Amino acid sequence: MIRSKLNVLITLSGFILLAACSDKIDYDGAGSFEADEVIVSSQQNGQLLSFSVEEGNALKAGDVVGQVDVVIPQLQKQQAEASIAALRQKTTTSNEQIEGVKKQLAVQQAQLEQQLRERQRTENLVKADAATRKQLDDMNAAIDQLQKQIAATRQQIAVYESNTSNQNRSVLSEKGPLEVMAKQYQEQINRGQIINPLTGIVLTKYALAGEMTAVGKPLYKIANLDTLTLKAYITGDKLSDIKRGQVVTVRIDEGKKNYRTYPGKISWIADKSEFTPKTIQTKNERANLVYAVKVKVKNDSRLKIGMYGEMIIKGGNSQ
């Protein structure tokens, strides 16, 4: 009876010792995988007319994935453009008036030159007694009248040009703000398009086509999963063994007893310690303060956000 109890105690002691050995921590840091997640939000108010995003979709940067109703800014832009067109027409009409009067002046000047030639011819005829003095006087009167008309036409052109100059300044002062308004409305129209900002996988969808949306309202969450970051925690005595850019070994569970390993590069080391997260074990379980380390790991599609991972410093090389 005593020997039987002794055998049981020896067997239990063996199991306890084996379990203790199997639970031995053989890594330098542990944590979970993260990704640079981007929440894409609406940049315009209105109804979500179309929205083709689905969770798990692979999207490229620049893909148009939806459209918000932008009828109001479109109408506002049309109104601004109509006002600009009216100002341009006003300027065009004034310029056309000036050109018309200038053409009239050119005709009058041509008539004056013709009349001057005729007067010279008439003066010669009068000297030869081939024309009367009255004919010459009538010719001089016509030339005098034509010269007065030319002077009046030139005065009219000067007035038109002065008015047009003032009008053009007024038009420009009105046209500038209208053009800026049109650009602002166009920008609002452009923001009605939902454009995917980065290449990655859609993690979460927050909206559906047909819903009302607003500026800043989240539509979906996306992340590039080609490279993930293991945020691991190490004790202070390991800080001297690592540096930024150093290559370390990262591993994840593969089955119950096996591991899959990946090369990783340290991209960031915390400059301040923090209390050990409850979900993290370290080699020294009594350690209250640890340092966070971020390790970039190339993803072979097996790594997932939130997955547990371990970091092993030994065997890493610096680059």
PDB file of C-alpha atoms in Angstrom:
ATOM      1  CA  MET A   1       0.000   0.000   0.000  1.00  0.00           C
ATOM      2  CA  ILE A   2       2.789   2.397   0.976  1.00  0.00           C
ATOM      3  CA  ARG A   3       4.799   1.425  -2.144  1.00  0.00           C
ATOM      4  CA  SER A   4       1.722   2.061  -4.338  1.00  0.00           C
ATOM      5  CA  LYS A   5       1.271   5.552  -2.905  1.00  0.00           C
ATOM      6  CA  LEU A   6       4.975   6.234  -3.380  1.00  0.00           C
ATOM      7  CA  ASN A   7       4.767   5.248  -7.066  1.00  0.00           C
ATOM      8  CA  VAL A   8       1.814   7.609  -7.570  1.00  0.00           C
ATOM      9  CA  LEU A   9       3.743  10.475  -5.985  1.00  0.00           C
ATOM     10  CA  ILE A  10       6.791   9.794  -8.158  1.00  0.00           C
ATOM     11  CA  THR A  11       4.611   9.700 -11.300  1.00  0.00           C
ATOM     12  CA  LEU A  12       2.875  12.983 -10.395  1.00  0.00           C
ATOM     13  CA  SER A  13       6.214  14.613  -9.710  1.00  0.00           C
ATOM     14  CA  GLY A  14       7.406  13.535 -13.140  1.00  0.00           C
ATOM     15  CA  PHE A  15       4.343  15.034 -14.841  1.00  0.00           C
ATOM     16  CA  ILE A  16       4.760  18.281 -12.937  1.00  0.00           C
ATOM     17  CA  LEU A  17       8.452  18.483 -13.873  1.00  0.00           C
ATOM     18  CA  LEU A  18       7.658  17.703 -17.520  1.00  0.00           C
ATOM     19  CA  ALA A  19       4.909  20.313 -17.586  1.00  0.00           C
ATOM     20  CA  ALA A  20       7.243  22.880 -16.065  1.00  0.00           C
ATOM     21  CA  CYS A  21       9.843  22.152 -18.743  1.00  0.00           C
ATOM     22  CA  SER A  22       7.274  22.321 -21.510  1.00  0.00           C
ATOM     23  CA  ASP A  23       6.055  25.720 -20.250  1.00  0.00           C
ATOM     24  CA  LYS A  24       9.540  27.203 -20.281  1.00  0.00           C
ATOM     25  CA  ILE A  25       9.566  30.519 -22.135  1.00  0.00           C
ATOM     26  CA  ASP A  26      12.139  30.342 -24.936  1.00  0.00           C
ATOM     27  CA  TYR A  27      11.541  33.691 -26.636  1.00  0.00           C
ATOM     28  CA  ASP A  28      12.587  37.255 -25.874  1.00  0.00           C
ATOM     29  CA  GLY A  29       9.375  39.124 -26.514  1.00  0.00           C
ATOM     30  CA  ALA A  30       5.764  38.537 -27.437  1.00  0.00           C
ATOM     31  CA  GLY A  31       2.829  40.522 -28.684  1.00  0.00           C
ATOM     32  CA  SER A  32       0.284  40.714 -31.478  1.00  0.00           C
ATOM     33  CA  PHE A  33       0.340  41.703 -35.122  1.00  0.00           C
ATOM     34  CA  GLU A  34      -0.903  45.098 -36.234  1.00  0.00           C
ATOM     35  CA  ALA A  35      -1.395  46.904 -39.540  1.00  0.00           C
ATOM     36  CA  ASP A  36      -1.620  50.546 -40.565  1.00  0.00           C
ATOM     37  CA  GLU A  37      -5.402  50.738 -40.741  1.00  0.00           C
ATOM     38  CA  VAL A  38      -7.073  53.654 -42.513  1.00  0.00           C
ATOM     39  CA  ILE A  39     -10.695  54.605 -41.937  1.00  0.00           C
ATOM     40  CA  VAL A  40     -12.059  56.151 -45.141  1.00  0.00           C
ATOM     41  CA  SER A  41     -14.713  58.768 -44.430  1.00  0.00           C
ATOM     42  CA  SER A  42     -17.146  60.731 -46.559  1.00  0.00           C
ATOM     43  CA  GLN A  43     -15.968  64.136 -47.784  1.00  0.00           C
ATOM     44  CA  GLN A  44     -19.434  65.324 -48.789  1.00  0.00           C
ATOM     45  CA  ASN A  45     -22.951  65.494 -47.379  1.00  0.00           C
ATOM     46  CA  GLY A  46     -25.769  63.710 -49.174  1.00  0.00           C
ATOM     47  CA  GLN A  47     -27.206  60.371 -50.170  1.00  0.00           C
ATOM     48  CA  LEU A  48     -24.793  57.555 -50.926  1.00  0.00           C
ATOM     49  CA  LEU A  49     -25.931  56.838 -54.492  1.00  0.00           C
ATOM     50  CA  SER A  50     -23.487  53.971 -55.064  1.00  0.00           C
ATOM     51  CA  PHE A  51     -21.043  52.085 -52.844  1.00  0.00           C
ATOM     52  CA  SER A  52     -19.328  48.955 -54.172  1.00  0.00           C
ATOM     53  CA  VAL A  53     -17.107  48.143 -51.189  1.00  0.00           C
ATOM     54  CA  GLU A  54     -17.384  44.717 -49.555  1.00  0.00           C
ATOM     55  CA  GLU A  55     -15.411  43.310 -46.639  1.00  0.00           C
ATOM     56  CA  GLY A  56     -12.465  41.294 -47.924  1.00  0.00           C
ATOM     57  CA  ASN A  57     -12.265  43.207 -51.202  1.00  0.00           C
ATOM     58  CA  ALA A  58      -8.777  43.898 -52.531  1.00  0.00           C
ATOM     59  CA  LEU A  59      -8.684  47.532 -53.653  1.00  0.00           C
ATOM     60  CA  LYS A  60      -6.049  49.605 -55.384  1.00  0.00           C
ATOM     61  CA  ALA A  61      -5.129  53.180 -54.587  1.00  0.00           C
ATOM     62  CA  GLY A  62      -7.207  55.510 -56.758  1.00  0.00           C
ATOM     63  CA  ASP A  63     -10.131  53.114 -57.281  1.00  0.00           C
ATOM     64  CA  VAL A  64     -13.507  54.899 -57.354  1.00  0.00           C
ATOM     65  CA  VAL A  65     -15.699  52.883 -54.986  1.00  0.00           C
ATOM     66  CA  GLY A  66     -18.749  55.099 -54.531  1.00  0.00           C
ATOM     67  CA  GLN A  67     -20.603  58.311 -55.290  1.00  0.00           C
ATOM     68  CA  VAL A  68     -22.374  60.794 -53.021  1.00  0.00           C
ATOM     69  CA  ASP A  69     -25.215  62.914 -54.442  1.00  0.00           C
ATOM     70  CA  VAL A  70     -23.781  66.307 -55.526  1.00  0.00           C
ATOM     71  CA  VAL A  71     -26.747  67.867 -57.365  1.00  0.00           C
ATOM     72  CA  ILE A  72     -26.729  71.028 -55.215  1.00  0.00           C
ATOM     73  CA  PRO A  73     -23.058  71.989 -55.823  1.00  0.00           C
ATOM     74  CA  GLN A  74     -23.536  71.161 -59.522  1.00  0.00           C
ATOM     75  CA  LEU A  75     -26.424  73.645 -59.743  1.00  0.00           C
ATOM     76  CA  GLN A  76     -24.433  76.234 -57.790  1.00  0.00           C
ATOM     77  CA  LYS A  77     -21.525  75.852 -60.191  1.00  0.00           C
ATOM     78  CA  GLN A  78     -23.852  76.280 -63.198  1.00  0.00           C
ATOM     79  CA  GLN A  79     -25.224  79.488 -61.671  1.00  0.00           C
ATOM     80  CA  ALA A  80     -21.714  80.885 -61.143  1.00  0.00           C
ATOM     81  CA  GLU A  81     -20.689  79.953 -64.695  1.00  0.00           C
ATOM     82  CA  ALA A  82     -23.837  81.643 -66.084  1.00  0.00           C
ATOM     83  CA  SER A  83     -22.945  84.868 -64.246  1.00  0.00           C
ATOM     84  CA  ILE A  84     -19.403  84.711 -65.648  1.00  0.00           C
ATOM     85  CA  ALA A  85     -20.776  84.198 -69.179  1.00  0.00           C
ATOM     86  CA  ALA A  86     -23.062  87.239 -68.758  1.00  0.00           C
ATOM     87  CA  LEU A  87     -20.103  89.395 -67.730  1.00  0.00           C
ATOM     88  CA  ARG A  88     -18.113  88.182 -70.722  1.00  0.00           C
ATOM     89  CA  GLN A  89     -21.027  89.025 -73.033  1.00  0.00           C
ATOM     90  CA  LYS A  90     -21.231  92.483 -71.510  1.00  0.00           C
ATOM     91  CA  THR A  91     -17.539  93.071 -72.209  1.00  0.00           C
ATOM     92  CA  THR A  92     -17.866  91.651 -75.723  1.00  0.00           C
ATOM     93  CA  THR A  93     -20.794  93.983 -76.511  1.00  0.00           C
ATOM     94  CA  SER A  94     -18.810  97.044 -75.425  1.00  0.00           C
ATOM     95  CA  ASN A  95     -15.822  96.012 -77.509  1.00  0.00           C
ATOM     96  CA  GLU A  96     -18.072  95.414 -80.508  1.00  0.00           C
ATOM     97  CA  GLN A  97     -19.538  98.923 -80.126  1.00  0.00           C
ATOM     98  CA  ILE A  98     -16.058 100.445 -80.143  1.00  0.00           C
ATOM     99  CA  GLU A  99     -15.055  98.423 -83.195  1.00  0.00           C
ATOM    100  CA  GLY A 100     -18.234  99.562 -84.980  1.00  0.00           C
ATOM    101  CA  VAL A 101     -17.520 103.241 -84.340  1.00  0.00           C
ATOM    102  CA  LYS A 102     -13.880 102.788 -85.427  1.00  0.00           C
ATOM    103  CA  LYS A 103     -15.082 101.338 -88.719  1.00  0.00           C
ATOM    104  CA  GLN A 104     -17.384 104.343 -89.132  1.00  0.00           C
ATOM    105  CA  LEU A 105     -14.390 106.657 -88.520  1.00  0.00           C
ATOM    106  CA  ALA A 106     -12.379 104.839 -91.164  1.00  0.00           C
ATOM    107  CA  VAL A 107     -15.174 105.397 -93.697  1.00  0.00           C
ATOM    108  CA  GLN A 108     -15.383 109.089 -92.804  1.00  0.00           C
ATOM    109  CA  GLN A 109     -11.617 109.509 -93.181  1.00  0.00           C
ATOM    110  CA  ALA A 110     -11.737 107.844 -96.581  1.00  0.00           C
ATOM    111  CA  GLN A 111     -14.560 110.187 -97.605  1.00  0.00           C
ATOM    112  CA  LEU A 112     -12.531 113.185 -96.381  1.00  0.00           C
ATOM    113  CA  GLU A 113      -9.523 112.148 -98.452  1.00  0.00           C
ATOM    114  CA  GLN A 114     -11.760 111.788-101.477  1.00  0.00           C
ATOM    115  CA  GLN A 115     -13.324 115.224-100.843  1.00  0.00           C
ATOM    116  CA  LEU A 116      -9.884 116.819-100.504  1.00  0.00           C
ATOM    117  CA  ARG A 117      -8.863 115.397-103.860  1.00  0.00           C
ATOM    118  CA  GLU A 118     -12.095 116.647-105.396  1.00  0.00           C
ATOM    119  CA  ARG A 119     -11.524 120.126-103.940  1.00  0.00           C
ATOM    120  CA  GLN A 120      -8.071 120.272-105.477  1.00  0.00           C
ATOM    121  CA  ARG A 121      -9.516 119.287-108.817  1.00  0.00           C
ATOM    122  CA  THR A 122     -12.315 121.889-108.444  1.00  0.00           C
ATOM    123  CA  GLU A 123      -9.819 124.627-107.559  1.00  0.00           C
ATOM    124  CA  ASN A 124      -7.914 123.852-110.752  1.00  0.00           C
ATOM    125  CA  LEU A 125     -11.137 123.993-112.745  1.00  0.00           C
ATOM    126  CA  VAL A 126     -12.060 127.344-111.202  1.00  0.00           C
ATOM    127  CA  LYS A 127      -8.663 128.762-112.199  1.00  0.00           C
ATOM    128  CA  ALA A 128      -9.328 127.552-115.739  1.00  0.00           C
ATOM    129  CA  ASP A 129     -12.866 128.985-115.671  1.00  0.00           C
ATOM    130  CA  ALA A 130     -14.189 125.439-116.095  1.00  0.00           C
ATOM    131  CA  ALA A 131     -16.083 125.496-112.766  1.00  0.00           C
ATOM    132  CA  THR A 132     -17.928 128.109-110.749  1.00  0.00           C
ATOM    133  CA  ARG A 133     -16.872 129.609-107.434  1.00  0.00           C
ATOM    134  CA  LYS A 134     -20.068 128.278-105.865  1.00  0.00           C
ATOM    135  CA  GLN A 135     -19.048 124.723-106.638  1.00  0.00           C
ATOM    136  CA  LEU A 136     -15.789 125.286-104.749  1.00  0.00           C
ATOM    137  CA  ASP A 137     -17.617 126.888-101.793  1.00  0.00           C
ATOM    138  CA  ASP A 138     -20.016 123.928-101.620  1.00  0.00           C
ATOM    139  CA  MET A 139     -17.035 121.583-101.698  1.00  0.00           C
ATOM    140  CA  ASN A 140     -15.360 123.466 -98.806  1.00  0.00           C
ATOM    141  CA  ALA A 141     -18.584 123.380 -96.795  1.00  0.00           C
ATOM    142  CA  ALA A 142     -18.873 119.621 -97.299  1.00  0.00           C
ATOM    143  CA  ILE A 143     -15.253 119.098 -96.207  1.00  0.00           C
ATOM    144  CA  ASP A 144     -15.797 121.261 -93.115  1.00  0.00           C
ATOM    145  CA  GLN A 145     -18.906 119.279 -92.215  1.00  0.00           C
ATOM    146  CA  LEU A 146     -17.083 115.987 -92.692  1.00  0.00           C
ATOM    147  CA  GLN A 147     -14.178 117.126 -90.511  1.00  0.00           C
ATOM    148  CA  LYS A 148     -16.631 117.987 -87.739  1.00  0.00           C
ATOM    149  CA  GLN A 149     -18.203 114.530 -88.054  1.00  0.00           C
ATOM    150  CA  ILE A 150     -14.768 112.920 -87.799  1.00  0.00           C
ATOM    151  CA  ALA A 151     -13.992 114.939 -84.659  1.00  0.00           C
ATOM    152  CA  ALA A 152     -17.315 113.899 -83.121  1.00  0.00           C
ATOM    153  CA  THR A 153     -16.666 110.244 -83.996  1.00  0.00           C
ATOM    154  CA  ARG A 154     -13.238 110.365 -82.389  1.00  0.00           C
ATOM    155  CA  GLN A 155     -14.780 111.886 -79.279  1.00  0.00           C
ATOM    156  CA  GLN A 156     -17.363 109.115 -79.255  1.00  0.00           C
ATOM    157  CA  ILE A 157     -14.611 106.479 -79.459  1.00  0.00           C
ATOM    158  CA  ALA A 158     -12.758 108.113 -76.553  1.00  0.00           C
ATOM    159  CA  VAL A 159     -15.918 108.062 -74.436  1.00  0.00           C
ATOM    160  CA  TYR A 160     -16.634 104.423 -75.313  1.00  0.00           C
ATOM    161  CA  GLU A 161     -13.062 103.395 -74.526  1.00  0.00           C
ATOM    162  CA  SER A 162     -13.166 105.199 -71.179  1.00  0.00           C
ATOM    163  CA  ASN A 163     -16.513 103.613 -70.279  1.00  0.00           C
ATOM    164  CA  THR A 164     -15.317 100.212 -71.458  1.00  0.00           C
ATOM    165  CA  SER A 165     -12.161 100.507 -69.393  1.00  0.00           C
ATOM    166  CA  ASN A 166     -14.194 101.292 -66.289  1.00  0.00           C
ATOM    167  CA  GLN A 167     -16.646  98.567 -67.182  1.00  0.00           C
ATOM    168  CA  ASN A 168     -13.847  96.054 -67.680  1.00  0.00           C
ATOM    169  CA  ARG A 169     -12.442  96.867 -64.257  1.00  0.00           C
ATOM    170  CA  SER A 170     -15.893  96.381 -62.790  1.00  0.00           C
ATOM    171  CA  VAL A 171     -16.314  93.117 -64.707  1.00  0.00           C
ATOM    172  CA  LEU A 172     -12.938  91.847 -63.529  1.00  0.00           C
ATOM    173  CA  SER A 173     -13.772  92.711 -59.920  1.00  0.00           C
ATOM    174  CA  GLU A 174     -16.975  90.661 -60.232  1.00  0.00           C
ATOM    175  CA  LYS A 175     -15.553  87.907 -62.411  1.00  0.00           C
ATOM    176  CA  GLY A 176     -12.685  86.970 -60.067  1.00  0.00           C
ATOM    177  CA  PRO A 177     -14.833  85.989 -57.065  1.00  0.00           C
ATOM    178  CA  LEU A 178     -17.276  84.148 -59.343  1.00  0.00           C
ATOM    179  CA  GLU A 179     -14.464  82.068 -60.838  1.00  0.00           C
ATOM    180  CA  VAL A 180     -13.244  81.198 -57.330  1.00  0.00           C
ATOM    181  CA  MET A 181     -16.781  80.174 -56.369  1.00  0.00           C
ATOM    182  CA  ALA A 182     -17.013  77.955 -59.456  1.00  0.00           C
ATOM    183  CA  LYS A 183     -13.749  76.228 -58.472  1.00  0.00           C
ATOM    184  CA  GLN A 184     -15.048  75.708 -54.938  1.00  0.00           C
ATOM    185  CA  TYR A 185     -18.240  74.124 -56.246  1.00  0.00           C
ATOM    186  CA  GLN A 186     -16.175  71.913 -58.566  1.00  0.00           C
ATOM    187  CA  GLU A 187     -14.108  70.788 -55.581  1.00  0.00           C
ATOM    188  CA  GLN A 188     -17.315  69.872 -53.742  1.00  0.00           C
ATOM    189  CA  ILE A 189     -18.429  67.916 -56.804  1.00  0.00           C
ATOM    190  CA  ASN A 190     -15.079  66.104 -56.925  1.00  0.00           C
ATOM    191  CA  ARG A 191     -15.380  65.201 -53.253  1.00  0.00           C
ATOM    192  CA  GLY A 192     -18.633  63.459 -53.990  1.00  0.00           C
ATOM    193  CA  GLN A 193     -16.559  60.671 -55.515  1.00  0.00           C
ATOM    194  CA  ILE A 194     -15.325  58.150 -52.960  1.00  0.00           C
ATOM    195  CA  ILE A 195     -11.752  57.349 -53.997  1.00  0.00           C
ATOM    196  CA  ASN A 196      -9.838  54.591 -52.254  1.00  0.00           C
ATOM    197  CA  PRO A 197      -6.629  56.082 -50.768  1.00  0.00           C
ATOM    198  CA  LEU A 198      -4.350  53.020 -50.612  1.00  0.00           C
ATOM    199  CA  THR A 199      -3.834  49.511 -51.921  1.00  0.00           C
ATOM    200  CA  GLY A 200      -5.066  46.970 -49.415  1.00  0.00           C
ATOM    201  CA  ILE A 201      -7.857  44.763 -48.095  1.00  0.00           C
ATOM    202  CA  VAL A 202     -11.196  46.056 -46.797  1.00  0.00           C
ATOM    203  CA  LEU A 203     -11.445  45.068 -43.133  1.00  0.00           C
ATOM    204  CA  THR A 204     -14.789  46.584 -42.124  1.00  0.00           C
ATOM    205  CA  LYS A 205     -17.705  48.167 -43.966  1.00  0.00           C
ATOM    206  CA  TYR A 206     -19.721  50.833 -42.132  1.00  0.00           C
ATOM    207  CA  ALA A 207     -22.208  52.104 -44.730  1.00  0.00           C
ATOM    208  CA  LEU A 208     -24.601  50.894 -47.427  1.00  0.00           C
ATOM    209  CA  ALA A 209     -25.705  52.395 -50.731  1.00  0.00           C
ATOM    210  CA  GLY A 210     -28.834  54.510 -50.299  1.00  0.00           C
ATOM    211  CA  GLU A 211     -27.960  55.757 -46.825  1.00  0.00           C
ATOM    212  CA  MET A 212     -27.447  59.413 -45.974  1.00  0.00           C
ATOM    213  CA  THR A 213     -23.854  60.288 -45.217  1.00  0.00           C
ATOM    214  CA  ALA A 214     -22.051  63.377 -43.942  1.00  0.00           C
ATOM    215  CA  VAL A 215     -18.570  64.871 -43.965  1.00  0.00           C
ATOM    216  CA  GLY A 216     -16.357  62.805 -41.678  1.00  0.00           C
ATOM    217  CA  LYS A 217     -18.742  59.848 -41.396  1.00  0.00           C
ATOM    218  CA  PRO A 218     -16.772  56.543 -41.644  1.00  0.00           C
ATOM    219  CA  LEU A 219     -17.529  54.431 -44.702  1.00  0.00           C
ATOM    220  CA  TYR A 220     -15.029  51.576 -44.456  1.00  0.00           C
ATOM    221  CA  LYS A 221     -11.711  50.517 -42.958  1.00  0.00           C
ATOM    222  CA  ILE A 222      -8.828  49.323 -45.121  1.00  0.00           C
ATOM    223  CA  ALA A 223      -5.275  48.177 -44.452  1.00  0.00           C
ATOM    224  CA  ASN A 224      -2.285  47.047 -46.475  1.00  0.00           C
ATOM    225  CA  LEU A 225      -1.610  43.496 -45.290  1.00  0.00           C
ATOM    226  CA  ASP A 226       1.495  42.839 -47.404  1.00  0.00           C
ATOM    227  CA  THR A 227       3.611  43.742 -44.401  1.00  0.00           C
ATOM    228  CA  LEU A 228       2.394  43.497 -40.808  1.00  0.00           C
ATOM    229  CA  THR A 229       3.922  44.842 -37.621  1.00  0.00           C
ATOM    230  CA  LEU A 230       4.497  42.661 -34.569  1.00  0.00           C
ATOM    231  CA  LYS A 231       4.250  44.872 -31.507  1.00  0.00           C
ATOM    232  CA  ALA A 232       6.195  42.843 -28.956  1.00  0.00           C
ATOM    233  CA  TYR A 233       7.234  43.612 -25.382  1.00  0.00           C
ATOM    234  CA  ILE A 234      10.676  42.932 -23.899  1.00  0.00           C
ATOM    235  CA  THR A 235      12.226  43.453 -20.482  1.00  0.00           C
ATOM    236  CA  GLY A 236      14.777  46.166 -19.848  1.00  0.00           C
ATOM    237  CA  ASP A 237      17.712  43.755 -19.746  1.00  0.00           C
ATOM    238  CA  LYS A 238      17.144  42.997 -23.447  1.00  0.00           C
ATOM    239  CA  LEU A 239      17.376  46.606 -24.650  1.00  0.00           C
ATOM    240  CA  SER A 240      21.142  46.414 -25.076  1.00  0.00           C
ATOM    241  CA  ASP A 241      20.725  43.426 -27.423  1.00  0.00           C
ATOM    242  CA  ILE A 242      18.567  45.187 -30.009  1.00  0.00           C
ATOM    243  CA  LYS A 243      18.682  48.259 -32.224  1.00  0.00           C
ATOM    244  CA  ARG A 244      16.590  49.811 -34.950  1.00  0.00           C
ATOM    245  CA  GLY A 245      17.063  48.043 -38.304  1.00  0.00           C
ATOM    246  CA  GLN A 246      18.164  44.798 -36.672  1.00  0.00           C
ATOM    247  CA  VAL A 247      16.877  41.532 -38.157  1.00  0.00           C
ATOM    248  CA  VAL A 248      15.226  39.163 -35.659  1.00  0.00           C
ATOM    249  CA  THR A 249      13.223  35.956 -35.859  1.00  0.00           C
ATOM    250  CA  VAL A 250       9.452  36.085 -35.541  1.00  0.00           C
ATOM    251  CA  ARG A 251       7.371  32.969 -35.076  1.00  0.00           C
ATOM    252  CA  ILE A 252       3.730  31.966 -34.849  1.00  0.00           C
ATOM    253  CA  ASP A 253       2.054  28.762 -33.754  1.00  0.00           C
ATOM    254  CA  GLU A 254       1.608  26.106 -36.437  1.00  0.00           C
ATOM    255  CA  GLY A 255      -0.411  23.309 -34.918  1.00  0.00           C
ATOM    256  CA  LYS A 256      -0.089  22.392 -31.257  1.00  0.00           C
ATOM    257  CA  LYS A 257       3.676  21.934 -31.012  1.00  0.00           C
ATOM    258  CA  ASN A 258       5.227  23.432 -34.132  1.00  0.00           C
ATOM    259  CA  TYR A 259       6.089  26.989 -35.159  1.00  0.00           C
ATOM    260  CA  ARG A 260       6.349  28.895 -38.432  1.00  0.00           C
ATOM    261  CA  THR A 261       9.162  31.418 -38.469  1.00  0.00           C
ATOM    262  CA  TYR A 262       9.675  34.655 -40.401  1.00  0.00           C
ATOM    263  CA  PRO A 263      12.513  37.147 -40.669  1.00  0.00           C
ATOM    264  CA  GLY A 264      11.556  40.502 -39.193  1.00  0.00           C
ATOM    265  CA  LYS A 265      13.213  43.907 -38.959  1.00  0.00           C
ATOM    266  CA  ILE A 266      12.951  46.137 -35.900  1.00  0.00           C
ATOM    267  CA  SER A 267      11.468  49.457 -37.010  1.00  0.00           C
ATOM    268  CA  TRP A 268      10.816  51.143 -33.651  1.00  0.00           C
ATOM    269  CA  ILE A 269      11.862  50.826 -30.011  1.00  0.00           C
ATOM    270  CA  ALA A 270       9.986  52.636 -27.253  1.00  0.00           C
ATOM    271  CA  ASP A 271      11.999  55.159 -25.293  1.00  0.00           C
ATOM    272  CA  LYS A 272       9.837  54.734 -22.209  1.00  0.00           C
ATOM    273  CA  SER A 273       8.830  51.658 -20.261  1.00  0.00           C
ATOM    274  CA  GLU A 274       5.268  50.674 -19.461  1.00  0.00           C
ATOM    275  CA  PHE A 275       3.511  48.152 -17.249  1.00  0.00           C
ATOM    276  CA  THR A 276       3.352  44.652 -18.700  1.00  0.00           C
ATOM    277  CA  PRO A 277       0.066  44.102 -20.605  1.00  0.00           C
ATOM    278  CA  LYS A 278      -1.966  41.337 -18.978  1.00  0.00           C
ATOM    279  CA  THR A 279      -1.976  39.264 -22.162  1.00  0.00           C
ATOM    280  CA  ILE A 280       1.819  39.287 -22.542  1.00  0.00           C
ATOM    281  CA  GLN A 281       4.336  36.938 -20.939  1.00  0.00           C
ATOM    282  CA  THR A 282       8.024  37.698 -20.596  1.00  0.00           C
ATOM    283  CA  LYS A 283      10.935  35.522 -19.606  1.00  0.00           C
ATOM    284  CA  ASN A 284      10.932  37.250 -16.286  1.00  0.00           C
ATOM    285  CA  GLU A 285       7.309  36.967 -15.208  1.00  0.00           C
ATOM    286  CA  ARG A 286       8.049  39.148 -12.190  1.00  0.00           C
ATOM    287  CA  ALA A 287       8.903  42.071 -14.470  1.00  0.00           C
ATOM    288  CA  ASN A 288       6.424  44.900 -14.026  1.00  0.00           C
ATOM    289  CA  LEU A 289       7.904  47.231 -16.615  1.00  0.00           C
ATOM    290  CA  VAL A 290       8.602  46.354 -20.241  1.00  0.00           C
ATOM    291  CA  TYR A 291       9.505  48.149 -23.471  1.00  0.00           C
ATOM    292  CA  ALA A 292       7.460  47.963 -26.662  1.00  0.00           C
ATOM    293  CA  VAL A 293       9.215  47.013 -29.897  1.00  0.00           C
ATOM    294  CA  LYS A 294       7.765  47.063 -33.416  1.00  0.00           C
ATOM    295  CA  VAL A 295       8.978  44.482 -35.926  1.00  0.00           C
ATOM    296  CA  LYS A 296       8.065  44.638 -39.622  1.00  0.00           C
ATOM    297  CA  VAL A 297       7.267  41.196 -41.062  1.00  0.00           C
ATOM    298  CA  LYS A 298       6.600  40.310 -44.706  1.00  0.00           C
ATOM    299  CA  ASN A 299       3.200  38.599 -44.847  1.00  0.00           C
ATOM    300  CA  ASP A 300       2.722  35.350 -46.743  1.00  0.00           C
ATOM    301  CA  SER A 301      -1.068  35.623 -46.206  1.00  0.00           C
ATOM    302  CA  ARG A 302      -0.880  33.480 -43.046  1.00  0.00           C
ATOM    303  CA  LEU A 303      -0.371  36.417 -40.703  1.00  0.00           C
ATOM    304  CA  LYS A 304      -3.525  38.122 -39.464  1.00  0.00           C
ATOM    305  CA  ILE A 305      -4.200  41.304 -37.526  1.00  0.00           C
ATOM    306  CA  GLY A 306      -4.440  40.519 -33.814  1.00  0.00           C
ATOM    307  CA  MET A 307      -2.631  37.181 -34.125  1.00  0.00           C
ATOM    308  CA  TYR A 308      -0.217  36.305 -31.332  1.00  0.00           C
ATOM    309  CA  GLY A 309       3.474  36.243 -32.233  1.00  0.00           C
ATOM    310  CA  GLU A 310       6.834  35.848 -30.564  1.00  0.00           C
ATOM    311  CA  MET A 311      10.191  37.511 -31.184  1.00  0.00           C
ATOM    312  CA  ILE A 312      13.579  35.845 -30.803  1.00  0.00           C
ATOM    313  CA  ILE A 313      16.630  38.083 -30.808  1.00  0.00           C
ATOM    314  CA  LYS A 314      19.263  35.344 -31.066  1.00  0.00           C
ATOM    315  CA  GLY A 315      20.320  34.601 -34.623  1.00  0.00           C
ATOM    316  CA  GLY A 316      19.288  38.023 -35.984  1.00  0.00           C
ATOM    317  CA  ASN A 317      21.716  40.083 -38.054  1.00  0.00           C
ATOM    318  CA  SER A 318      21.970  43.827 -38.356  1.00  0.00           C
ATOM    319  CA  GLN A 319      21.363  45.531 -41.687  1.00  0.00           C
TER     320      GLN A 319
END
